[in-house]
Every structure is written in C-alpha cells, then in structure tokens.
Coordinates of C-alpha atoms in Angstrom, one line a residue:
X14 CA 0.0 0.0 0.0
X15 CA 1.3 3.5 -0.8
X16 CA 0.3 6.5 0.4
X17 CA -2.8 7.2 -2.4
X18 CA -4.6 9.9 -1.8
X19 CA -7.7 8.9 -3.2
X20 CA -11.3 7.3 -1.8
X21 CA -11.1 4.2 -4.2
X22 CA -7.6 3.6 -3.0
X23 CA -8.3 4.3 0.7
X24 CA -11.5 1.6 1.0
X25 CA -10.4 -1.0 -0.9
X26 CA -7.6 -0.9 1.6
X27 CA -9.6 -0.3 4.6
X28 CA -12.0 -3.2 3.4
X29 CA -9.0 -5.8 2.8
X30 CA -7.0 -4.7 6.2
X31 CA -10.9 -5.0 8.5
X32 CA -11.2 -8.8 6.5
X33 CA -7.7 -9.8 7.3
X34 CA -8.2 -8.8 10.9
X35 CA -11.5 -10.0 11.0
X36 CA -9.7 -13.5 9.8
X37 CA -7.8 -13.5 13.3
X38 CA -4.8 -11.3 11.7
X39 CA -3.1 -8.7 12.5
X40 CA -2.7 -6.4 9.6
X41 CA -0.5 -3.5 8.8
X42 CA 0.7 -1.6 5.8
X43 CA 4.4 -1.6 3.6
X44 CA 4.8 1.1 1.5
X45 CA 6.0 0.9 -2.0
X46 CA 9.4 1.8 -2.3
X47 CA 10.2 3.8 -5.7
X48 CA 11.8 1.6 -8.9
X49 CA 12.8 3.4 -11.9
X50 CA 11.0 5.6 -14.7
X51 CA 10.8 3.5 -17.3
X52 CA 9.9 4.5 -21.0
X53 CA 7.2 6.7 -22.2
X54 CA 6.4 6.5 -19.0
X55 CA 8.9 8.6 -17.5
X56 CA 7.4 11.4 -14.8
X57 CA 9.1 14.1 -14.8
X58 CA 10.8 16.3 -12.1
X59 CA 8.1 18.9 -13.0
X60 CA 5.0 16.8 -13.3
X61 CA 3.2 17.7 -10.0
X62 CA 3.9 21.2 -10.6
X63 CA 2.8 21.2 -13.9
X64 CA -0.2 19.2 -13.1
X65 CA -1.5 21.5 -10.1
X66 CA -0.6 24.7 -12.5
X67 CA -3.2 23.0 -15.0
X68 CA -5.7 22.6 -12.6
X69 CA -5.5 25.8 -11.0
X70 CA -5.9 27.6 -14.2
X71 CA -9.1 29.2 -14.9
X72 CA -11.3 32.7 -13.5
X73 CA -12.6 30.4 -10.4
X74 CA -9.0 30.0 -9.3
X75 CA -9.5 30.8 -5.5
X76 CA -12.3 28.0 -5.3
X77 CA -10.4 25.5 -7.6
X78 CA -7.5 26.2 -5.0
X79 CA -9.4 25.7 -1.7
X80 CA -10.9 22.3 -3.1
X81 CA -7.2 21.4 -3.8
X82 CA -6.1 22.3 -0.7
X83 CA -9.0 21.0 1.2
X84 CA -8.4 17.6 -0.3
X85 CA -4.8 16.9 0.2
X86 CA -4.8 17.9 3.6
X87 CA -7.6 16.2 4.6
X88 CA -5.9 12.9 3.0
X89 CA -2.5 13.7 4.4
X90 CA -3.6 14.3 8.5
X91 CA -6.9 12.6 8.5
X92 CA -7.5 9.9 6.4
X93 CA -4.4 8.0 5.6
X94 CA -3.6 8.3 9.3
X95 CA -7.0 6.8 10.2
X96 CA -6.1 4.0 7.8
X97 CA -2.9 3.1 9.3
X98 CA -0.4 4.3 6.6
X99 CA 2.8 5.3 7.9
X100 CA 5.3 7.4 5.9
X101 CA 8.8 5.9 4.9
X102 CA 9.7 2.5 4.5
X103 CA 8.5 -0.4 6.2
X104 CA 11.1 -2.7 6.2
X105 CA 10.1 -5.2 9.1
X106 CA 9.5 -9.4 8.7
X107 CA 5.8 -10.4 7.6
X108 CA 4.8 -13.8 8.1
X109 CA 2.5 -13.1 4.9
X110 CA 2.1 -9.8 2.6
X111 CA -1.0 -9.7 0.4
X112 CA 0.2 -7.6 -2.6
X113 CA -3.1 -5.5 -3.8
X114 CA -5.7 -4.7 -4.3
X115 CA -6.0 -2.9 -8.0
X116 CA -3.5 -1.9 -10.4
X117 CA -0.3 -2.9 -8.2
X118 CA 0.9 -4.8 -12.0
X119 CA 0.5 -2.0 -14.1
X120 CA 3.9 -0.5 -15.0
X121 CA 2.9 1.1 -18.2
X122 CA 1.9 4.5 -16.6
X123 CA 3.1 7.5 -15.4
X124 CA 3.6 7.1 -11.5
X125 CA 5.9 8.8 -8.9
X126 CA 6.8 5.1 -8.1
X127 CA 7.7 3.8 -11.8
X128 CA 8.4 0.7 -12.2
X129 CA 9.0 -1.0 -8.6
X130 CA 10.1 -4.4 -8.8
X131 CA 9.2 -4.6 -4.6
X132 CA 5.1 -4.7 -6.7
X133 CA 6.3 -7.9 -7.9
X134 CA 7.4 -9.5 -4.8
X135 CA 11.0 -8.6 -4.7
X136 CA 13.3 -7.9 -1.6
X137 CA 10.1 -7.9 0.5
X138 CA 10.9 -10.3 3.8
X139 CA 7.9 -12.3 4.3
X140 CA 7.4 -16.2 4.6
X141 CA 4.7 -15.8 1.9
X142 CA 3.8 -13.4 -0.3
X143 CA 0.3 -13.4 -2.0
X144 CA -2.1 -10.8 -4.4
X145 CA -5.8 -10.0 -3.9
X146 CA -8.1 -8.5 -6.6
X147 CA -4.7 -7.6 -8.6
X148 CA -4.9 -5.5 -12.1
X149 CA -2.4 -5.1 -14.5
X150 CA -4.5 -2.0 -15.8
X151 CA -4.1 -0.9 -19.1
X152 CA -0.8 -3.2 -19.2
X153 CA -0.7 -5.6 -21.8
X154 CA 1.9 -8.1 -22.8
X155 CA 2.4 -6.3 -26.0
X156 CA 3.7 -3.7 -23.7
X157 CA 5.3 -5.2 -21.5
X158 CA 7.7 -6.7 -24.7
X159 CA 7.4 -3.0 -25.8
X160 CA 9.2 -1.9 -22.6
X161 CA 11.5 -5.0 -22.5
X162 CA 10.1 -6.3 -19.1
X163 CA 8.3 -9.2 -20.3
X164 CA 10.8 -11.7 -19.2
X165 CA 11.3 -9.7 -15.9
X166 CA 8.0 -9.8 -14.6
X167 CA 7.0 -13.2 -15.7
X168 CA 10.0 -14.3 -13.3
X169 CA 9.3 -12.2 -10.6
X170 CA 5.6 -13.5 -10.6
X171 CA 6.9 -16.8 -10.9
X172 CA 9.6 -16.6 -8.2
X173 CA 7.9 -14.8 -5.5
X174 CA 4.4 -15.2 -5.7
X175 CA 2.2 -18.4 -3.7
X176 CA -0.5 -17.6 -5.0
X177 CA -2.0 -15.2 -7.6
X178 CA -5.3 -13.2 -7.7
X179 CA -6.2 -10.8 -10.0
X180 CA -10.0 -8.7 -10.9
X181 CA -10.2 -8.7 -14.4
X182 CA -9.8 -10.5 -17.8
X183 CA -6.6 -8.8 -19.3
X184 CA -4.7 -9.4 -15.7
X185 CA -5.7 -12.8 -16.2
X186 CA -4.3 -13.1 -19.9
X187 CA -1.3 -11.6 -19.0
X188 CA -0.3 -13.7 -15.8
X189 CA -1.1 -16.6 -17.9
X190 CA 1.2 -15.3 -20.8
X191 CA 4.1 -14.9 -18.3
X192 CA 3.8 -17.5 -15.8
X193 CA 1.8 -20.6 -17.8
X194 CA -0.3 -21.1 -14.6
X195 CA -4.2 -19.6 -14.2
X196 CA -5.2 -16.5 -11.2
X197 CA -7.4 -16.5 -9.5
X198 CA -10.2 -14.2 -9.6
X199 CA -11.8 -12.3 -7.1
X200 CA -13.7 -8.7 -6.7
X201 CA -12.5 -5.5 -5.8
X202 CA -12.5 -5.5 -1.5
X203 CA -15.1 -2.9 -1.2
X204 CA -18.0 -5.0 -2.4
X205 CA -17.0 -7.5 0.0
X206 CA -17.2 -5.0 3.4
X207 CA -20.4 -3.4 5.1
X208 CA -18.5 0.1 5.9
X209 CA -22.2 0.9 7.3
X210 CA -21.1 1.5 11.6
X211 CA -18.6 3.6 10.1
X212 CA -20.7 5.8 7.6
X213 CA -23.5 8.7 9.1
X214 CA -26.8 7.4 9.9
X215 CA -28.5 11.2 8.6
X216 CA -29.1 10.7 5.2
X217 CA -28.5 13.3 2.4
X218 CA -31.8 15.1 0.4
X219 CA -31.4 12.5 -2.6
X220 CA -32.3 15.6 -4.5
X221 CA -28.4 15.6 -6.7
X222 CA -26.3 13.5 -8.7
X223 CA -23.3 12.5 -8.4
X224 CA -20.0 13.4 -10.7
X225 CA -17.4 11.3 -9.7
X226 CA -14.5 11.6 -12.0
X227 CA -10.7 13.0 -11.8
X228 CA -9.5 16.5 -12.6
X229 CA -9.9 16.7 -16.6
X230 CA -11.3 13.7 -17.2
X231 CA -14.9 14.6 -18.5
X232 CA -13.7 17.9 -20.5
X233 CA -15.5 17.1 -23.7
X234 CA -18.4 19.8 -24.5
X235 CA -21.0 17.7 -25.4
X236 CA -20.3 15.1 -22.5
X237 CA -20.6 18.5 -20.2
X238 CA -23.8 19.4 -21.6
X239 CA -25.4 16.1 -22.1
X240 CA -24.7 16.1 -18.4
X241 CA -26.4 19.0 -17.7
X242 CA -29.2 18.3 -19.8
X243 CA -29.9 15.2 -17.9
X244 CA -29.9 17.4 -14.4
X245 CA -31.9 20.1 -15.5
X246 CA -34.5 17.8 -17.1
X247 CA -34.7 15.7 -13.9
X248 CA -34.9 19.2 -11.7
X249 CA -31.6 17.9 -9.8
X250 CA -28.2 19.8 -8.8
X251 CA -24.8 18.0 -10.2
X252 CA -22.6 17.4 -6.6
X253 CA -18.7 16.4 -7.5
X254 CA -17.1 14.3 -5.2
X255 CA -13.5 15.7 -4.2
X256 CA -12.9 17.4 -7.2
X257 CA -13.9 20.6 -8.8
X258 CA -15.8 21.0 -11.8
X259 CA -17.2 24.8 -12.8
X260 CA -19.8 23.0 -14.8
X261 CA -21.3 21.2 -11.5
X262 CA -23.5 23.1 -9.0
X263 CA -21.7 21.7 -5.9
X264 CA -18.1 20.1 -4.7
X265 CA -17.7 18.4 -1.7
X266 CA -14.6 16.9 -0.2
X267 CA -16.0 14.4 2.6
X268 CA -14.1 11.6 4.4
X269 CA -14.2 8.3 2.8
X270 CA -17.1 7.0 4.4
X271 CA -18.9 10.0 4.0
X272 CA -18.4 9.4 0.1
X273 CA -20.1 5.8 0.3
X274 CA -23.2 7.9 2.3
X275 CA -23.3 9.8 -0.8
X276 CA -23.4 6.9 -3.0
X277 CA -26.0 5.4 -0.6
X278 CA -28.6 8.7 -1.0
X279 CA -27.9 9.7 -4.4
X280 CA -30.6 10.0 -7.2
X281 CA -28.1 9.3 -10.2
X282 CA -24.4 8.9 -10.7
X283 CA -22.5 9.9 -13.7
X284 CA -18.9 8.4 -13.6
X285 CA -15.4 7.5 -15.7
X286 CA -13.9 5.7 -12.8
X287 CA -13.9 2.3 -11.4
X288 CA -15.0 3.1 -8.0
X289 CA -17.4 5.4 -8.9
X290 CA -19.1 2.5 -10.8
X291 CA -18.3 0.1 -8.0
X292 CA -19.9 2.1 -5.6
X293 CA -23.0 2.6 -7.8
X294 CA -23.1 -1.2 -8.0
X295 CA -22.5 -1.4 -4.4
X296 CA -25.3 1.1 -3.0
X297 CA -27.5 0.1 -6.3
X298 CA -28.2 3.4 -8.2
X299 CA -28.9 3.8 -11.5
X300 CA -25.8 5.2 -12.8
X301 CA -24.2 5.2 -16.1
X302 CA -20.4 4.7 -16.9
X303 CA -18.0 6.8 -19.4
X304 CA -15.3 4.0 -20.2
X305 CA -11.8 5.8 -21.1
X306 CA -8.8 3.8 -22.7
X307 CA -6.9 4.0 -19.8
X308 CA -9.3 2.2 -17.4
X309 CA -11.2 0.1 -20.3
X310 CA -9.9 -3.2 -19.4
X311 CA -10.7 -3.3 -15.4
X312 CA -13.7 -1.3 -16.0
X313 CA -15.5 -2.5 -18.4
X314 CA -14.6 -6.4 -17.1
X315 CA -16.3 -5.1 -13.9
X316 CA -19.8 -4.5 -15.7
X317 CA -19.4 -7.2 -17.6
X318 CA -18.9 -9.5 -14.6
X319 CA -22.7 -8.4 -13.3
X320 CA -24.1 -8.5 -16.2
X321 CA -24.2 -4.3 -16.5
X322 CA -22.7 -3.6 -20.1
X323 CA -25.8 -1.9 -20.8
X324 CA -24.7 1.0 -18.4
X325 CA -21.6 2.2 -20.3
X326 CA -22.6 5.0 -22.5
X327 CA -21.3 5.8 -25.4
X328 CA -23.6 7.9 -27.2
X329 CA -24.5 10.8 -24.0
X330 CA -27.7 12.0 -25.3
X331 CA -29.5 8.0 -25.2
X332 CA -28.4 8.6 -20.9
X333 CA -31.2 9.3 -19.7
X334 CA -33.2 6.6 -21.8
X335 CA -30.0 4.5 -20.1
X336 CA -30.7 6.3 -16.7
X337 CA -34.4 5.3 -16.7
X338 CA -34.1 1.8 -17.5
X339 CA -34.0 -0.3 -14.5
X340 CA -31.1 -2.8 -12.9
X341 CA -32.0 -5.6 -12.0
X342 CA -30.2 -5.5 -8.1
X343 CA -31.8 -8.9 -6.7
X344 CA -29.7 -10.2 -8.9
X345 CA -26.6 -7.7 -9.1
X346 CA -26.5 -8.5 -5.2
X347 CA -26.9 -12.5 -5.8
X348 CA -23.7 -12.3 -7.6
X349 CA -22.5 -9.9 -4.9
X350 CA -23.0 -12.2 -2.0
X351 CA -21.6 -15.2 -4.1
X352 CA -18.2 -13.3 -4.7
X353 CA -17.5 -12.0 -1.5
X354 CA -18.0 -15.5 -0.1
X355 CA -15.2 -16.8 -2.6
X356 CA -12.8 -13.9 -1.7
X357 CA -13.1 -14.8 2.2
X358 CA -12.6 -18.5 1.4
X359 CA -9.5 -17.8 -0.6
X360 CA -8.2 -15.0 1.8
X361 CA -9.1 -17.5 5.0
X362 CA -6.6 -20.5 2.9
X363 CA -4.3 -18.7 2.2
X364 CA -3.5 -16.7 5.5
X365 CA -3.6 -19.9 7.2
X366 CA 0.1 -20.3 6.2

C-alpha cells in the first residue's frame, strides 16, 4: 500500500485490512518503495507542478484552489492516518504480505513510483507473499515486450508469488502469458465489506447527482452538456465528489465514508472511474459509466462481470433513456454475495500459512 490519496484507494484498503483482521490477523501496511522511470512512462521532475498549474488555471482560481487544498490535507492528516499508513519504509518481517488490491501490476503509466520491482514481490521479507483483486490495468503483454520487461515480470511472478489473484480478464491473460499457470479471480474489497457503523446514519436530500471523476477527465463539450441536460431535465443539482468541476452546481470533499453515504442517498451517478461504478453497483443506483482507454480493461470487465454492459454510455444523449431503465439489483447483489464469499474463502486458505 502506498500513500494514495484517493477514496477508491483508501476503502479498498480499509476493506482488505478490517477482512484480514477479521480473519484472526493482524494487519498492517508496507509502502512501495520507488523503482525506476521507465519508457514513455517517464514522470518528470516537473510533473506535480505542472499538473497543479493545469488545474489551477481558470477565473474560479480561489475556489479551484481551496478544493485542492482542502483535499490533500484532509488525506495527508486525516485519512491516511485513520487507515494506518505510515510514511517511509517499512522494512520489518511479515509472516504473509498480500500484494493488492488494483492496479499494483500496471507499470505502463506514469507514477511517482515507476516501475518498482518490490510490486512484484521482490526484496520484501515475508514467509509468503500473495495478491488480492490484482490488475495489471491498461498493461498488456504487447507492452510489456514493448518496454522489455516481459521476461522480468513473468520471473518475478513466478519466483515470488504463492499464489495469484487478479480482478479482471486482461490481468488474467497476462499472468497466464508470463507464468503458464491460471489466477485467481476475485472482486474489488469494497464489495465485500459493510462500511455501514462507520458511515453517518443522517441521510442526504437525494435531491443531486453524483459526478465522480478526476480532474480533466470529463472535459469534452457535449459530454458537459449532455450532463447537464440530464440534471436540469430531472430538476436535480450535479454534486462532485473531491474534485472541482465549474460545470457542477456543488463540490464536496467528505471523508471516505462519507463518500459511500453519498453513493447510498444519491438520485443518479455519472462516472469515468472504477470506484465510482463500483460504488454505484455497491449502494444500487442507477448510474451510467464513461469507459476511457486508460481504465477500459478493469472497467468495463467489472460490468461485464454483473451483467451491466448496458450502463456504459457511449452515445451521451440516449443517458437518460439508459438512466431510466431499471437494474435488475436482486440479482446484481446475488452475484455480490456469491463473490465475497469466494474472496473470504480464498483470503481464509491462504492466511492460514
């Protein structure tokens, strides 16, 4: 676990820790330590700064600037604190590390942490080491050749790992590829945890939906108005989550589990992201997707997996004919109920030793 300052990253994490424990473990956190930058992948000295100039820029910079601002420092002294993530290395024995959950595989993007070989098992002092819910993301095989690590991470998966579980159908394909042996496959760890003693028990006005996306994600014009369209025909205000958009009525920059309480009393939600679609799924709201090339293979496996394709959009103005049309949840939650059971079965085995 690094220190990810983001409410996807933080419960999935809080979710796996509270199942470990509730195993009979005790459960703690090792941060990743930094490998190098490695192809087009390289980040910069200047990235951050150029980033945060970027999304600073504009004639509501004071308000862009306290959402900012608000957010990091909520993450840095509240919540990554609560969660138990300690800054600098952890370099302690572990009788077992759990390597996950997400895109721990997925070297072909641009991270402060490049590619760290410690994500693959190596140099961590542990008796066993084991994934959950893994994703090699938008890496393929074809890139990992590309970036000449093929051969590399096929032996460090090979070398290091007990046992392999991954969330989606590319991860799966590429393990395979590099290692000859079939993952397992198991969900993302929030579907698998009832946060609800630690969420508020006063519920919102379900009078808003909900934008969940990252800084300059939905940008397009016509996705913008096609969103707006949709709000103003259903007499509802558009609330972002964390992040600042000019073109929603309302931000908010709420602790974790004050996040999933907005899920839970939401009317709509409009999302690009994984966890904004799993925690659509999750609190069962009709909600439509925005699949992007960078999260296509995890994301769209997701939907796939409970039978949801029909809630990625592609064409904006058909949303609210998508919006309108009912999900079958009885049997969304079936399927629920019959993963989280596998994932605490395999997590149970394999923490045993």
């Amino acid at each position: 676990m690094q220190e990810v300052k983001n409410y996807g990253s933080f419960l999935q994490a809080f979710s796996l820790k509270k199942n470990i424990e509730g195993l009979g473990h005790e459960c703690d956190f090792v941060n990743i330590i930094p490998g190098i930058q490695i192809g087009d992948y390289k980040q910069g000295k200047l990235h951050k700064m150029q980033l945060l100039v970027e999304r600073l820029w504009g004639w509501d910079f004071l308000k862009r600037f306290k959402t900012i601002y608000q957010f990091q420092t909520r993450f840095s002294k509240e919540f990554l604190p609560y969660l138990g993530v300690k800054s600098g290395r952890t370099v302690e024995h572990h009788d077992i590390v759990v390597i996950g959950s997400d895109e721990v595989f997925n070297c072909a993007q641009k991270t402060w942490f490049g590619f760290s070989s410690q994500l693959y098992g190596e140099g961590i002092d542990a008796d066993k080491i084991i994934s959950y819910a893994a994703s090699f993301g938008a890496t393929t095989v074809e890139k990992l050749l590309q970036l000449g690590l093929k051969d590399e991470v096929g032996r460090m998966l090979n070398k290091n790992f007990s046992q392999i579980s991954v969330r989606d159908e590319n991860s799966r394909q590429v393990v395979m590829a590099l290692t000859g042996k079939e993952p397992l496959m198991h969900v993302d760890p929030v579907l698998i945890y009832d946060y609800s003693e630690f969420m508020p028990k006063k519920e919102h006005k379900g009078d808003y939906i909900i934008v969940y996306s990252y800084p300059g994600r939905i940008s397009d014009e016509k996705e913008i108005a096609a969103i707006q369209d949709f709000a103003k025909k259903k007499r509802l205000r558009l609330l972002s989550i964390g992040h600042y958009f000019p073109w929603c009525d309302d931000v908010v920059v709420p602790s974790p589990f004050e996040v999933l309480a907005w899920f839970r009393d939401a009317a709509y939600v409009v999302t690009d992201t994984f966890h904004g679609s799993v925690f659509s799924i999750k609190y069962n709201k009709p909600f439509c997707t925005i699949v992007r090339e960078m999260n296509n293979q995890k994301l769209t496996y997701l939907l796939k997996q409970f039978e949801l394709e029909s809630r990625i959009v592609t064409d904006l103005s058909k949303m609210g004919e998508m919006m309108d049309c009912t999900i079958d949840y009885q049997l969304v939650n079936g399927k629920i109920e019959y993963e989280k059971n596998r994932s605490l079965e395999y997590l149970a085995k394999e923490l045993r030793g």
